[in-house]
Short mmCIF file of C-alpha atoms in Angstrom, two decimals:
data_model
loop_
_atom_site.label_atom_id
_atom_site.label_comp_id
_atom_site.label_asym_id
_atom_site.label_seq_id
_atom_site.Cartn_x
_atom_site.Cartn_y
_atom_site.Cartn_z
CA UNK A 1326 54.50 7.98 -164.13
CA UNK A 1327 51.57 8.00 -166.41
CA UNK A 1328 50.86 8.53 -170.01
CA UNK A 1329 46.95 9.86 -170.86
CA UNK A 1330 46.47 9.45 -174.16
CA UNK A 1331 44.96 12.63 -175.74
CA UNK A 1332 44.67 14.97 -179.02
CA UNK A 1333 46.19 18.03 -177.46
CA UNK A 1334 49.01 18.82 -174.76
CA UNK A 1335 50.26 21.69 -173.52
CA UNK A 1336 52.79 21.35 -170.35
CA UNK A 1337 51.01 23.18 -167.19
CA UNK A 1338 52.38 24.13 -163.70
CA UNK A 1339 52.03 20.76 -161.34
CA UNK A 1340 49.54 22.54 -159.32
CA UNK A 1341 46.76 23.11 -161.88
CA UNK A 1342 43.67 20.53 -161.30
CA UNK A 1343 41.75 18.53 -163.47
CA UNK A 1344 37.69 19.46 -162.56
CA UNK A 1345 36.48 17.94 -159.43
CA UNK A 1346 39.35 15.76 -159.15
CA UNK A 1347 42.83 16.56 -157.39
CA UNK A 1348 46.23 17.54 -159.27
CA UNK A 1349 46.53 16.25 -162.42
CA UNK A 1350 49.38 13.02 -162.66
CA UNK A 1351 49.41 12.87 -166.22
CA UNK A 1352 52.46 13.42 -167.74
CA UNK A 1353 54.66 12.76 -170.94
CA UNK A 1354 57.51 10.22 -171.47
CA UNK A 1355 60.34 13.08 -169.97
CA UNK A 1356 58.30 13.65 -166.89
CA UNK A 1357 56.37 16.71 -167.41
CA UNK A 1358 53.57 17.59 -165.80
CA UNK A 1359 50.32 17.55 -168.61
CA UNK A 1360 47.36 19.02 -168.86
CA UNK A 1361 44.76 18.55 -171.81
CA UNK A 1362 43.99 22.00 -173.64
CA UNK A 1363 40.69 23.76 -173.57
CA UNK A 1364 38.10 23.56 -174.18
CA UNK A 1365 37.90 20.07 -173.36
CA UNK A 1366 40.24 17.85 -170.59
CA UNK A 1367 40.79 14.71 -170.86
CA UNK A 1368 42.36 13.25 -168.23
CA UNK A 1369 42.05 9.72 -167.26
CA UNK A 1370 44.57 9.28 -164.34
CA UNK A 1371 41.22 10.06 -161.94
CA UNK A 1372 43.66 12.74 -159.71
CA UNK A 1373 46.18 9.27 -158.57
CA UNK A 1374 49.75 9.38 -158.94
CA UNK A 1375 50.20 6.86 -161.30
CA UNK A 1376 46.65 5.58 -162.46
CA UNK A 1377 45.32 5.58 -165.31
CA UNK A 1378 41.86 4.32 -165.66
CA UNK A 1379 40.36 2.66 -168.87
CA UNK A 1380 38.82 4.60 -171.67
CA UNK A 1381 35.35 3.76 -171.74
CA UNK A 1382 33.30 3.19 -175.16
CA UNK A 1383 29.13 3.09 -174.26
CA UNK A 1384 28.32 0.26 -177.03
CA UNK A 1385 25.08 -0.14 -177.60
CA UNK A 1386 21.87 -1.34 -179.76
CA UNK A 1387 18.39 0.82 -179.92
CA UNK A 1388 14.93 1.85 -181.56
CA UNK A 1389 15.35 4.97 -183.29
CA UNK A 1390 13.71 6.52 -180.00
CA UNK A 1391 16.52 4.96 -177.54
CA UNK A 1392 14.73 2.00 -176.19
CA UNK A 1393 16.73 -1.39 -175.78
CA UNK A 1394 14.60 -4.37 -175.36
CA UNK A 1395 15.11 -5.54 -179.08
CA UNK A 1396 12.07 -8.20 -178.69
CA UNK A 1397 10.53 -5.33 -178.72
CA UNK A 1398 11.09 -3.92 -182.41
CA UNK A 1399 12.32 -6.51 -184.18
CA UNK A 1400 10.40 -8.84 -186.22
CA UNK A 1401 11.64 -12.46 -186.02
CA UNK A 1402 14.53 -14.31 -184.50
CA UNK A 1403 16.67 -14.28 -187.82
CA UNK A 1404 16.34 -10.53 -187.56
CA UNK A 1405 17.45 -10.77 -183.65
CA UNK A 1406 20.30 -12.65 -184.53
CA UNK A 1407 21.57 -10.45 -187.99
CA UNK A 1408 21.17 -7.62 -185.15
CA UNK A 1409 23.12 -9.42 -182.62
CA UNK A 1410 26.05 -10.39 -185.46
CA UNK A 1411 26.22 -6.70 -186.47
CA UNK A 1412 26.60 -6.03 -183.05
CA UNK A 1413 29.30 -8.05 -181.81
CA UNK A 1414 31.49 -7.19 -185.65
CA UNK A 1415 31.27 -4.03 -185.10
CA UNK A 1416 32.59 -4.18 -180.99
CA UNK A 1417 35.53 -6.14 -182.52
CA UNK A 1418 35.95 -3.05 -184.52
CA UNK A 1419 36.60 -1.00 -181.07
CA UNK A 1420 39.87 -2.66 -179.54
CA UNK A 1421 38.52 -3.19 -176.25
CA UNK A 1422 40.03 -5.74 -173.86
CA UNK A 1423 36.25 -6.78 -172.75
CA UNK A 1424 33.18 -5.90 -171.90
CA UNK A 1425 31.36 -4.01 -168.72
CA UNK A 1426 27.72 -4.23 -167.43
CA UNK A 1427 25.59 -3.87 -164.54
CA UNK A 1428 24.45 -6.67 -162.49
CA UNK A 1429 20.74 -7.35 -163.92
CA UNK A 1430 22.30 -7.50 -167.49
CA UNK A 1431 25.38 -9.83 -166.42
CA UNK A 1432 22.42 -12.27 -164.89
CA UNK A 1433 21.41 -13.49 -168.28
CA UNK A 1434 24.98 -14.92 -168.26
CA UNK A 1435 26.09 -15.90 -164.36
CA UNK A 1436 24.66 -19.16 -163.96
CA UNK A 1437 26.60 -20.59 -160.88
CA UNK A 1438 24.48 -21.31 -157.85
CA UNK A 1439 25.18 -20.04 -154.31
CA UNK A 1440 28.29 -22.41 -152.15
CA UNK A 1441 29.94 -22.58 -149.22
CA UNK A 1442 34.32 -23.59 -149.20
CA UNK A 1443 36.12 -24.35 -145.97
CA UNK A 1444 38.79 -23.75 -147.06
CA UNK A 1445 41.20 -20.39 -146.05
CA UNK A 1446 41.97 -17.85 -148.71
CA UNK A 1447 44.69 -14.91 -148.11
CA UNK A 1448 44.04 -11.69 -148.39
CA UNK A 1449 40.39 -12.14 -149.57
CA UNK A 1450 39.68 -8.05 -149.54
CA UNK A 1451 42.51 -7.36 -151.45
CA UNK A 1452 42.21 -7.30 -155.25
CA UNK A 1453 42.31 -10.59 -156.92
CA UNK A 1454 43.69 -11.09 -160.10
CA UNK A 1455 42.63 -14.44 -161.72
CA UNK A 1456 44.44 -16.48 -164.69
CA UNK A 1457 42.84 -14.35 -167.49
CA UNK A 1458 45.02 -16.22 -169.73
CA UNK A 1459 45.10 -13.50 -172.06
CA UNK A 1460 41.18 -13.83 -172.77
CA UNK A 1461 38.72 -10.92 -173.15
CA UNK A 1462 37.42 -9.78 -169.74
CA UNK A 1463 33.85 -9.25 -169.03
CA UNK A 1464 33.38 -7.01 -166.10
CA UNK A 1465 30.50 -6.86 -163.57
CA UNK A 1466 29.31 -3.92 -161.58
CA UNK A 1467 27.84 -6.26 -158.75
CA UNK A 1468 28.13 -3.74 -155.73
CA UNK A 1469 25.93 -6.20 -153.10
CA UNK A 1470 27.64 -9.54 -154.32
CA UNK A 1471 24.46 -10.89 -156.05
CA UNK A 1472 25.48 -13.26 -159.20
CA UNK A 1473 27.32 -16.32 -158.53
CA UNK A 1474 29.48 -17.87 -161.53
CA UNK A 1475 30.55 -21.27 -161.13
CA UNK A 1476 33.49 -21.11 -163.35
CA UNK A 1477 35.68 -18.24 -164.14
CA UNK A 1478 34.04 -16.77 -167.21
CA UNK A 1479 31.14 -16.05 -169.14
CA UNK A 1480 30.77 -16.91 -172.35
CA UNK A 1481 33.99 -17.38 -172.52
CA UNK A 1482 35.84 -14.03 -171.29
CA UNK A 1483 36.93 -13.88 -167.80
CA UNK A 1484 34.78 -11.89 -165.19
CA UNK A 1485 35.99 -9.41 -162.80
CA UNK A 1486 33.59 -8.59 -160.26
CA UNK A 1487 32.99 -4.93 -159.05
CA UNK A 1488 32.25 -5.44 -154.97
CA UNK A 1489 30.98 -3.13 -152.29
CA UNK A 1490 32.63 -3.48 -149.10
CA UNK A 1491 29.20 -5.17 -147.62
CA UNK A 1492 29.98 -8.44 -149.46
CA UNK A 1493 31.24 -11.40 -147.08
CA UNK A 1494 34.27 -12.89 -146.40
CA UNK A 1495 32.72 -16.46 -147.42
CA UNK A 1496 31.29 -14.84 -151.28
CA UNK A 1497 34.72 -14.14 -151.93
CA UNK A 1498 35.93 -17.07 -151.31
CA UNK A 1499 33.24 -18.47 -153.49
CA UNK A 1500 34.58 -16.12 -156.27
CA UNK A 1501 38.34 -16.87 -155.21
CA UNK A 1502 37.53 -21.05 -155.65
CA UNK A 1503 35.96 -20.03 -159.16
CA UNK A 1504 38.85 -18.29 -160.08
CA UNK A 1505 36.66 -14.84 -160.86
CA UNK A 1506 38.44 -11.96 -160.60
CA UNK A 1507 37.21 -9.27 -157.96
CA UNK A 1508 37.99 -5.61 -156.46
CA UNK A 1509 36.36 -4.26 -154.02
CA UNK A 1510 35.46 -0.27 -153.86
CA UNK A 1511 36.17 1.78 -151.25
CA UNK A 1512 33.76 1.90 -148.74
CA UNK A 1513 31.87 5.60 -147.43
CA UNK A 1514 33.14 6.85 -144.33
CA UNK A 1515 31.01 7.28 -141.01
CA UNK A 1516 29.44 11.08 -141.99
CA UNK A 1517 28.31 8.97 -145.39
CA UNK A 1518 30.76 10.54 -147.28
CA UNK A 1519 31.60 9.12 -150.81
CA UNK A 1520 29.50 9.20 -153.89
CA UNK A 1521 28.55 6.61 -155.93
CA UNK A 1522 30.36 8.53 -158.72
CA UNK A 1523 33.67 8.43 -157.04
CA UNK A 1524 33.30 5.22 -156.08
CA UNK A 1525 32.90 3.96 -159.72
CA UNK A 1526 36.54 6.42 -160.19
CA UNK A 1527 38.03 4.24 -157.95
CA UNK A 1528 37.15 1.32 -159.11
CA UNK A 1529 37.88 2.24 -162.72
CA UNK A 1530 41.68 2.92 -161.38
CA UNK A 1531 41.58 -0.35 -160.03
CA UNK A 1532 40.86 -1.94 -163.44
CA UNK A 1533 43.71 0.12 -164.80
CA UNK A 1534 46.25 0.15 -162.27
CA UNK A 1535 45.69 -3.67 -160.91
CA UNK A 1536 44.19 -5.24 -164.06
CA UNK A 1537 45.95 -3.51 -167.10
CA UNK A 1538 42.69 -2.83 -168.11
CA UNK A 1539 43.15 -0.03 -171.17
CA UNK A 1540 39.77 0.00 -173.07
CA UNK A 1541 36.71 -1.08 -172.25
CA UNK A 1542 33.06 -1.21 -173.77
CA UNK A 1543 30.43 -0.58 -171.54
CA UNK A 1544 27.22 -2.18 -172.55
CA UNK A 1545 24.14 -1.33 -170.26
CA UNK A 1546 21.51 -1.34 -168.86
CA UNK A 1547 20.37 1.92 -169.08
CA UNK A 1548 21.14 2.65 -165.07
CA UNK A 1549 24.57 1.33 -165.19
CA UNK A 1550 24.81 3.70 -168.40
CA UNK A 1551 23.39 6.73 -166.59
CA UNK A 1552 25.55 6.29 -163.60
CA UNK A 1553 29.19 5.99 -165.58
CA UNK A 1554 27.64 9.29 -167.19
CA UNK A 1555 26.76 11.32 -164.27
CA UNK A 1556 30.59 9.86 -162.93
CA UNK A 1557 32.01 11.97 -166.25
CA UNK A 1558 33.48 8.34 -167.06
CA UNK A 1559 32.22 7.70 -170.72
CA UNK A 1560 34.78 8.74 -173.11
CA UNK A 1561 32.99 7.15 -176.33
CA UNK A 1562 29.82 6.87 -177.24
CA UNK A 1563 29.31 3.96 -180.50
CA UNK A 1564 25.46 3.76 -180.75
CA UNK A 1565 23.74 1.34 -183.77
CA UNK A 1566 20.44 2.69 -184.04
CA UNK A 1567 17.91 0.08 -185.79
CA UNK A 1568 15.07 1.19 -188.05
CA UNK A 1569 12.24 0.51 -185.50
CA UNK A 1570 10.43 2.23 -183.25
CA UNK A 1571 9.31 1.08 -179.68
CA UNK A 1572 7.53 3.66 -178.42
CA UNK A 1573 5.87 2.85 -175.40
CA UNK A 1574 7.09 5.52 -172.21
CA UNK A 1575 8.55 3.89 -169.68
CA UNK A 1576 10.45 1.24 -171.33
CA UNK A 1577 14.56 1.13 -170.72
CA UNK A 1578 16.64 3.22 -172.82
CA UNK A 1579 20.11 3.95 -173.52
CA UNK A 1580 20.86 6.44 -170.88
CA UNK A 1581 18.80 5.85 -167.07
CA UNK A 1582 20.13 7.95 -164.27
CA UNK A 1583 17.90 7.70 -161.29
CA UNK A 1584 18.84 11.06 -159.80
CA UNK A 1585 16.81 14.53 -158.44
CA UNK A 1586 14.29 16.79 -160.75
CA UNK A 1587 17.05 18.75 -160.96
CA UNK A 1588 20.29 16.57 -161.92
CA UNK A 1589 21.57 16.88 -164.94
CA UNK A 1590 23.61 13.99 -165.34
CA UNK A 1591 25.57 14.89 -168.77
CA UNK A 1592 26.30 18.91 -167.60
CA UNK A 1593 29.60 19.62 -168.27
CA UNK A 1594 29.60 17.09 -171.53
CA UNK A 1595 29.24 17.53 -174.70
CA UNK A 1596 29.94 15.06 -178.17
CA UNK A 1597 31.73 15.50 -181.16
CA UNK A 1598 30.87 13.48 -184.12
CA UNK A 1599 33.37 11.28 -185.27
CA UNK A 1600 32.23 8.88 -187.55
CA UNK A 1601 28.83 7.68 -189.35
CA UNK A 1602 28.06 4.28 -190.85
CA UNK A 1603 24.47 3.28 -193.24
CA UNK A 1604 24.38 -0.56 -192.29
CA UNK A 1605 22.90 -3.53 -194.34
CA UNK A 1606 19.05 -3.44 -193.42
CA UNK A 1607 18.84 0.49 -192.57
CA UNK A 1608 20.96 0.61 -189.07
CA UNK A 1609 23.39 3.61 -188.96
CA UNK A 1610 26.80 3.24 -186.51
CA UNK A 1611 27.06 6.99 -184.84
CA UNK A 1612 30.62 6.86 -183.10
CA UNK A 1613 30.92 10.30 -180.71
CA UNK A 1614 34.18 11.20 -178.84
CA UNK A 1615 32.64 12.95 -175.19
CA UNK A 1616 34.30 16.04 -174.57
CA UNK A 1617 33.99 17.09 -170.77
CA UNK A 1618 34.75 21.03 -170.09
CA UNK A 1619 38.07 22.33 -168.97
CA UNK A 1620 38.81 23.05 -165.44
CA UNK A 1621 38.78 27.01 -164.83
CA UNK A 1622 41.89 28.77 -164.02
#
């Protein structure tokens, strides 16, 4: 049985559902069925009997207007790397077990080259669990298989890979000879059934069910960002916001979801302030808890 961690509990009848997902799992140390009380739920078993995903903290660095190429708005490199200090001592600040990004940020730090093993690996589309060796674990969303690591970490926390079922037999056993971690997310049906939203549910199970994954920070790009928030996955939002301004339209920002006109990618979600930090040089920390609405009865 699970435990979801939460600031309010009232026991509920088995059969009430957590929004968009199946029958709530979640349930105290006697047993009983839980369910988080409105107006906000928040449930992180995903609808499985027994999983419980990872809460997710969005960490991140911007302009004052949300953009996050800091070469952008900062002044020199002694500036960059105060920034990038700040930065990191204030993630150590979160508990997370590691980090998560998306595959074009993750490719400033993957710098294996593309090989070939003869050799035969069990079970290669099952879950592999690597020798983490109780390091940090910095987690890839690479759904095509693109980045190849040569060694089982970057910069010095292990990688897990996040797969789509498209990736060969002989990539995994690329990642399986590195010793890189993998899952691989369930793949959409014939009719093309299976969102990208639930497929990022699934995997986040994985990370908790498989990995012991408990907290992680998720750290951009923008699209990776905007995705986890239209998948009602961000729990945490711990934004430093810089004293300079970018400015120019079209340049990444926090939050990208490539969706429809009319998507709204955050409906349903609101934040509630939790914490606020004045920084040496001007920077604030914002910390926001992400309240998601409560399933109607």
């Amino acid at each position: 049985m699970s435990i979801c961690s939460a600031r309010f509990w009232i026991r509920q009848p088995a059969e009430l559902s957590a929004k968009g997902r199946g029958p709530c799992h979640c349930t105290d140390e006697g047993g009983a069925q839980l369910l988080l009380y409105p107006p906000v739920h928040d449930c992180r078993c995903n609808g499985r009997e027994g999983a419980v995903r990872p809460k997710i903290i969005c960490h991140m660095t911007s302009s004052i207007d949300g953009r996050l190429l800091v070469d952008r708005w900062l002044r020199s490199e002694i500036e960059r790397e105060q920034v990038g200090a700040t930065y990191d001592r204030l993630a150590a600040r979160l508990g997370a077990d590691g980090w998560m990004v998306g595959r074009t940020t993750m490719a400033d730090f993957a710098s294996g080259t593309p090989r070939s093993f003869s050799g035969a690996f069990p079970d290669l589309r099952k879950p592999f669990v690597g020798n983490r060796s109780g390091r940090s674990v910095a987690v890839a969303i690479d759904l095509h298989g693109k980045l190849h690591y040569g060694q089982d970490n970057v910069l010095g926390d292990h990688v897990i890979a996040v797969l789509g079922q498209d990736v060969s037999d002989a990539y995994l056993a690329e990642l399986r000879h590195d010793g890189v971690s993998y899952l691989l997310v369930p793949a959409r049906d014939e009719g093309g059934a299976g969102s990208p939203e639930s497929a990022l549910h699934d995997a986040m199970a994985v990370l908790g069910e498989t990995f012991g994954i408990r907290t992680l920070m998720l750290q951009g790009g923008g699209i990776t960002n905007g995705a986890f928030l239209k998948a009602g996955l961000i729990d945490e939002i711990s934004l430093v916001v810089y004293p300079g301004i970018d400015g120019l339209a079209g340049v990444p920002c926090i939050f990208e979801y490539h969706g429809e006109p009319a998507e709204r990618p955050a409906e349903g979600q609101s934040l509630r302030h939790m914490s606020t930090e004045t920084l040496d040089g001007g920077s604030v920390w914002l910390r926001y808890r992400v309240e998601r609405a409560a399933a109607k009865r």
